[in-house]
Coordinates of C-alpha atoms in Angstrom, one line a residue:
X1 CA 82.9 121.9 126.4
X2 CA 85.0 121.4 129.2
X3 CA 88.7 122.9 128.7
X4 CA 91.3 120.4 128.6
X5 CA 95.5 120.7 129.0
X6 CA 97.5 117.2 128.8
X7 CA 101.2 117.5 129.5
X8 CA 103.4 114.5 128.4
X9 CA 106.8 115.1 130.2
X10 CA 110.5 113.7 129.2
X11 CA 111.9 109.9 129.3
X12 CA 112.9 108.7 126.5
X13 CA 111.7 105.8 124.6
X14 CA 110.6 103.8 128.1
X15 CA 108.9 107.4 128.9
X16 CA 107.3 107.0 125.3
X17 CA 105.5 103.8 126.3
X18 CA 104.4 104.8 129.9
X19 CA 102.6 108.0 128.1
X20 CA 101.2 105.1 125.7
X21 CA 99.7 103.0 128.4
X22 CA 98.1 105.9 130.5
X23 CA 96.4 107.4 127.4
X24 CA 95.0 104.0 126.5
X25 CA 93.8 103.3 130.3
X26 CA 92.3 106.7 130.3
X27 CA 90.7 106.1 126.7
X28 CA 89.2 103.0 128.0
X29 CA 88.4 103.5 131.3
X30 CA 86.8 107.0 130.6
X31 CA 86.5 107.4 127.0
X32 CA 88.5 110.8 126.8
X33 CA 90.6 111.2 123.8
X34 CA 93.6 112.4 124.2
X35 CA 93.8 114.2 120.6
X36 CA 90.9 116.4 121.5
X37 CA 93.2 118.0 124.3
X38 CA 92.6 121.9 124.3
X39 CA 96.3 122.1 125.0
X40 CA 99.4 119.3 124.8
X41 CA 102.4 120.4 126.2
X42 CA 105.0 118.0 125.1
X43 CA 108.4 117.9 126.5
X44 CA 111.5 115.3 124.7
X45 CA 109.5 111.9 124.8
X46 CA 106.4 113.8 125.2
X47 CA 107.3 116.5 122.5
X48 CA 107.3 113.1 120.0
X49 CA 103.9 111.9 121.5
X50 CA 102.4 115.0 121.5
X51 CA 103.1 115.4 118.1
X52 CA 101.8 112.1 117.0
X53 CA 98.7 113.0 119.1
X54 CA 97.8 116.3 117.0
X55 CA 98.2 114.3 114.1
X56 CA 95.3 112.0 114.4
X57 CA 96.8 108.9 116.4
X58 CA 94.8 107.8 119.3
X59 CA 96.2 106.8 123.1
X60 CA 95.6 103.1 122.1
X61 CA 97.0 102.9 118.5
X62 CA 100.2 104.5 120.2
X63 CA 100.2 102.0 122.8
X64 CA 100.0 99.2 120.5
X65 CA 102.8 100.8 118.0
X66 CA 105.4 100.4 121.0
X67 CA 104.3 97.1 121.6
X68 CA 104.0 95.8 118.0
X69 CA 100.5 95.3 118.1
X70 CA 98.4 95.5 114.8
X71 CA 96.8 99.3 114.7
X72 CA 93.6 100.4 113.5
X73 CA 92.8 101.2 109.7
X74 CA 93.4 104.4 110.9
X75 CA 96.2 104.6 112.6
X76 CA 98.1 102.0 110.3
X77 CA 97.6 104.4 107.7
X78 CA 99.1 107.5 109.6
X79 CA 102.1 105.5 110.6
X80 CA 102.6 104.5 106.9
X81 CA 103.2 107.7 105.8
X82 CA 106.5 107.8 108.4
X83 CA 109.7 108.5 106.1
X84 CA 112.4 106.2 107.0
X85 CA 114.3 106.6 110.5
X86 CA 118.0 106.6 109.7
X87 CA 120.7 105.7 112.9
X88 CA 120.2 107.4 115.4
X89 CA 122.6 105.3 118.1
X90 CA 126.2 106.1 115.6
X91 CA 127.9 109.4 117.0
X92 CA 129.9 111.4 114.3
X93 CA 132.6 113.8 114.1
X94 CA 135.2 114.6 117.3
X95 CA 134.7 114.1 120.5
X96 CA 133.5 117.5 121.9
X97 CA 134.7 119.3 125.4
X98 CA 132.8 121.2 127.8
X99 CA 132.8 125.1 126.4
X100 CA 132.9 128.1 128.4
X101 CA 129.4 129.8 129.2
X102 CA 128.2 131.7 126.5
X103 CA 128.3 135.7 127.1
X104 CA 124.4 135.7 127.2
X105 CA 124.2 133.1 130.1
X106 CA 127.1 135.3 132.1
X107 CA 124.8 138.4 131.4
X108 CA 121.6 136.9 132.8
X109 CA 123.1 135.1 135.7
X110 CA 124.4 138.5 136.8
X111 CA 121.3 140.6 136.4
X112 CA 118.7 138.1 136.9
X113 CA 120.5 134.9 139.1
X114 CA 117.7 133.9 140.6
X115 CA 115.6 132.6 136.9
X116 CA 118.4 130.7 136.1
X117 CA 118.0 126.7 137.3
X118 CA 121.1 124.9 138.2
X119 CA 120.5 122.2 136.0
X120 CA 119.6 124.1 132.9
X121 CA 123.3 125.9 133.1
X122 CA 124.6 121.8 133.9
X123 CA 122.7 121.0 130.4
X124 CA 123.6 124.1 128.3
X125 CA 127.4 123.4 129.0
X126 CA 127.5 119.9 129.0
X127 CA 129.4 118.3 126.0
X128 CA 127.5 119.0 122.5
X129 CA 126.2 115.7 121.8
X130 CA 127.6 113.6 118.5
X131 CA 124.4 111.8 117.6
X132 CA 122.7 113.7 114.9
X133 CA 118.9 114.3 115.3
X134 CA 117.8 114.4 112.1
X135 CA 118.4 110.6 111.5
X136 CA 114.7 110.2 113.1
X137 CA 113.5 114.0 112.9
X138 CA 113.2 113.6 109.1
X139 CA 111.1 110.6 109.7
X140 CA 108.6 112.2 111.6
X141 CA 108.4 115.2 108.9
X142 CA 107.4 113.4 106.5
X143 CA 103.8 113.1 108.2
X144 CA 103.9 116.8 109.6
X145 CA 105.6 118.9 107.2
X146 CA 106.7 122.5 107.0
X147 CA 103.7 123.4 108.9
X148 CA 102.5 123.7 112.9
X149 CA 99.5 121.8 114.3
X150 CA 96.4 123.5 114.2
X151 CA 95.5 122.8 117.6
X152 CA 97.7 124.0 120.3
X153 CA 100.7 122.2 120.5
X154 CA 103.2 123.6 122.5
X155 CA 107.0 121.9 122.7
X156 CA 109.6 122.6 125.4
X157 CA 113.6 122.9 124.9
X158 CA 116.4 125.1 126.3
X159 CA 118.4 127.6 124.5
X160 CA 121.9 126.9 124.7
X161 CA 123.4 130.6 125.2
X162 CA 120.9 131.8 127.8
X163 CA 119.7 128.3 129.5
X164 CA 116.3 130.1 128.9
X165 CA 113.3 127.5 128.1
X166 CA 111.5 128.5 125.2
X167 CA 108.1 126.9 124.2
X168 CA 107.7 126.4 120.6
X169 CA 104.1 126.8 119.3
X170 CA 103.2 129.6 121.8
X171 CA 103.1 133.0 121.3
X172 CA 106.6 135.0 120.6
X173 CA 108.2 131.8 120.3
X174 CA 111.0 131.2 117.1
X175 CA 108.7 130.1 113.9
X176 CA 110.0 126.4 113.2
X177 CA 108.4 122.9 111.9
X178 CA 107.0 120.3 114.4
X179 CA 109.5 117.8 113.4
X180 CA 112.3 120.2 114.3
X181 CA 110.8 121.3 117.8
X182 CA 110.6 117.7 118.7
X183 CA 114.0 117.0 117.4
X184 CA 115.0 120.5 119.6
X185 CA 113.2 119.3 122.9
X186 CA 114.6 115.5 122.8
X187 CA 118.1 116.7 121.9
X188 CA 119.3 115.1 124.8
X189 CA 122.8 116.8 126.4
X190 CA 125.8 114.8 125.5
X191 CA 124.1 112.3 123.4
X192 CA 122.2 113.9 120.6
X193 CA 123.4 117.1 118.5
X194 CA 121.9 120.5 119.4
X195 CA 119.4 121.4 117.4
X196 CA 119.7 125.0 115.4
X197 CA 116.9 127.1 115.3
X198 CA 116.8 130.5 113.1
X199 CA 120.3 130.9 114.4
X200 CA 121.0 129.2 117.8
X201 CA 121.2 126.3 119.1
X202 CA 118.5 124.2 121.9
X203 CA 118.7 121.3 123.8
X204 CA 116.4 118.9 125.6
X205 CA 113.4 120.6 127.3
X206 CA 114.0 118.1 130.0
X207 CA 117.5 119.6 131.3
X208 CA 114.5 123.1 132.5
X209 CA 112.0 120.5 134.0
X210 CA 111.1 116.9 133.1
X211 CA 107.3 118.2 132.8
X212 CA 106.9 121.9 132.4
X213 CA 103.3 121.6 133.5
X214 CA 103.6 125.4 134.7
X215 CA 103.8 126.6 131.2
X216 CA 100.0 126.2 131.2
X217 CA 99.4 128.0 134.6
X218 CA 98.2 131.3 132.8
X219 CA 95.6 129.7 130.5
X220 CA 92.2 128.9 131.3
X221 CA 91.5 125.3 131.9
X222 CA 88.7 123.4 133.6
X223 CA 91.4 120.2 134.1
X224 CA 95.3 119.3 133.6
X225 CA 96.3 116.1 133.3
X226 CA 100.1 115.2 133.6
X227 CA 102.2 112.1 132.9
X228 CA 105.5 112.2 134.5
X229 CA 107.5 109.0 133.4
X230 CA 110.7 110.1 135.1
X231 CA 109.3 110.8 138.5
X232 CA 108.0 108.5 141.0
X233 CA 104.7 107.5 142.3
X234 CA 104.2 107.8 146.4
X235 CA 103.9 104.4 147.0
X236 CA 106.9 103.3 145.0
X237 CA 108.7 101.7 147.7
X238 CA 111.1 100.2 144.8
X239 CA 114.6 101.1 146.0
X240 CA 117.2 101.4 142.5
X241 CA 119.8 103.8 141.8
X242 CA 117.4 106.0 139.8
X243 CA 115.1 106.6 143.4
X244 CA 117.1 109.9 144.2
X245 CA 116.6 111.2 140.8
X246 CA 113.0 110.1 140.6
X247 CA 112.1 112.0 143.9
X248 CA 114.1 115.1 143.2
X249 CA 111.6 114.8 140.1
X250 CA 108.8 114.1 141.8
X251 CA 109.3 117.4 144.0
X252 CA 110.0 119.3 141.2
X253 CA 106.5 118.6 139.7
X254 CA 104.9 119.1 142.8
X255 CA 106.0 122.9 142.8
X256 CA 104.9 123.1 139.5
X257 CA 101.4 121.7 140.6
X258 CA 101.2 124.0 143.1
X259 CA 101.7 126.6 140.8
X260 CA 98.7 125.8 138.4
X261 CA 96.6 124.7 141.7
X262 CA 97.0 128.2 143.3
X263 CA 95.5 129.6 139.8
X264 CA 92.3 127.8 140.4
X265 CA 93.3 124.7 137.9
X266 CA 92.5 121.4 139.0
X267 CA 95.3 118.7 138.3
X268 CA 95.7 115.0 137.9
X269 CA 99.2 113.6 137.9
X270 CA 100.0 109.8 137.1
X271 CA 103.6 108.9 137.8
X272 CA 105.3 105.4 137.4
X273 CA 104.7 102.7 140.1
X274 CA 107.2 100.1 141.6
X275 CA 105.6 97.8 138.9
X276 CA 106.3 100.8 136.2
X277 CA 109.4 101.4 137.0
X278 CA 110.8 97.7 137.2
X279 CA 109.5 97.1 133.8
X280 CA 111.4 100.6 132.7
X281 CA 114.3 99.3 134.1
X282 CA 117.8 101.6 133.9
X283 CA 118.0 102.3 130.3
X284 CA 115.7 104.6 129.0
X285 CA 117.1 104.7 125.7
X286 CA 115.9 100.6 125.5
X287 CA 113.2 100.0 123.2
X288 CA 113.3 96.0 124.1
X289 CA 111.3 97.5 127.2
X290 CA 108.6 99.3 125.4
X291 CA 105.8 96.3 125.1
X292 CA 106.8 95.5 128.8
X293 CA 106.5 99.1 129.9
X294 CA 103.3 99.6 127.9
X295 CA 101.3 96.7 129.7
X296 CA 102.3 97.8 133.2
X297 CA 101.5 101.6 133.0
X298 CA 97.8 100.6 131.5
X299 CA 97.3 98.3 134.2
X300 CA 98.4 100.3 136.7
X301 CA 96.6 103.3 135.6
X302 CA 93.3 101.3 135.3
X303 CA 93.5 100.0 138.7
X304 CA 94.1 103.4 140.0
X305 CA 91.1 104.8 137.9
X306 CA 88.8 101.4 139.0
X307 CA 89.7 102.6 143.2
X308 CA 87.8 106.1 141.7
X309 CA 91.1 108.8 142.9
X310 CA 90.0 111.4 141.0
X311 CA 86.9 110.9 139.9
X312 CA 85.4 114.0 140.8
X313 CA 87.9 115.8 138.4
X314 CA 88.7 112.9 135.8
X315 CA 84.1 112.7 135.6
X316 CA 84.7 116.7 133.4
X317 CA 86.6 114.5 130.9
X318 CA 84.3 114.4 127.6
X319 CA 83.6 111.3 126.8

């Protein structure tokens, strides 16, 4: 059996439905299931689909969630057993200032400068977010309870004292719920609360790297697939106020690619095109977009998979 690694990376609830429309291209353009991954890396919207993914929902039952489709028996059933999501738009309590670094981050940026990533420090002291995360996070534990996946599921945040990334699910990593490491990695810098963890607090996984995808580069993997939602495709000529960002993305993920490449691991990344993108639109936060978002990333993965890139490495997926 051929050894699997999916990586879902961060975008909110537009990045949601872009992972939803890949896995159902792939599921019916190759007949790969996403839930028998050997290893999801999930990171903010990907940390939720990963999740939803280890507990039995399929590529297109997800897909047809976000675009209020009717779902299979199966997957209606799994989605019934969601607690009710609570507000998670209302911020509470005092506006919060920018604090100074905690002592942990001044330590390790003396003695170790050169692990520390500009935008993780930016992240860990931004503004604590007012939006509590446990509005939706209780929703999700409903369905995955006090215990971790049995599959490997491994979710990515930052710690807020050190601006270290710590993978929840993998070895030497804080003991915690599912629910809680996704609420963790989507707790998005100046919008949602921290999330506290055995005694500190994380943030979005996204503020490290919008993917993480070199989190699997020591495991042994016959293929890694990625979905990047907030970077851009090479052939996205589409010119909107989010390009700069997107490339700075896009080169970021290429490093990281590299990395699990020079380790002997093939890789196959699928990142939003022009099409993608337009349907996104500027607010990732919109779920209006989802349905929209949904239909272009499927068609535009299919027609990528139907020109046959890849299909030397996508032919060791199992059907």
């Amino acid at each position: 059996m051929k050894r699997i690694g999916l990586v879902l990376g961060a975008g909110g609830l537009t990045g949601q439905a872009f992972h939803a429309g890949v896995l159902a291209a792939l599921a019916e353009a190759t007949g790969w299931d996403p839930r028998r991954a050997s290893v999801i890396v999930g990171t903010s919207a990907g940390a939720g689909v990963s999740a939803y993914l280890r507990l039995g929902l399929s590529g297109p039952d997800l897909a047809a969630m976000l675009s209020t489709r009717p779902l299979s028996d199966d997957g209606a059933e799994l989605i019934g057993r969601l607690g009710p999501s609570g507000d998670w738009t209302t911020p509470v309590g005092p506006r919060n200032w920018p604090k100074p670094p905690h002592p942990r981050l001044v330590a390790r940026a003396i003695t170790r400068p050169l692990k520390i990533r500009p935008e993780a420090v930016l992240g860990v002291t931004f503004p604590a977010g007012r939006v509590p995360t446990e509005s939706w996070a209780g929703s999700l534990r409903a369905l995955t309870g006090s215990n971790w996946s049995d599959e490997p599921l491994w979710i990515c945040a930052v710690r807020t004292d050190d601006a270290r990334r710590i993978i929840f699910g993998r070895e030497g990593a804080p003991e915690t719920d599912v629910a809680t490491a996704v609420a963790a990695s989507a707790a998005i810098p100046g919008y949602f609360q921290p999330v506290e963890i055995d005694g500190r607090l994380y943030v979005d996984g996204g503020v490290h790297s919008p993917t993480n995808a070199d989190a699997l580069r020591k495991e042994e993997l016959d293929l890694v697939l990625v979905s990047s939602p907030m970077s851009t495709s090479r052939n996205a000529p589409l010119i909107t106020r989010s390009q700069p960002a997107r490339r700075a993305f896009r080169i970021r993920l290429q490093q990281e690619v590299r990395r699990l490449r020079r380790r002997g691991i093939p890789v196959v990344v699928f990142q939003p095109s022009a099409a993608d993108q337009a349907a996104m639109g500027g607010k990732a936060m919109d779920p209006e977009r989802n349905a929209a978002v949904v239909r272009a990333a499927l068609e535009t993965t299919l027609r990528r998979l139907e020109h046959g890139r890849h299909a030397d490495r996508l032919a060791m997926l199992p059907a």
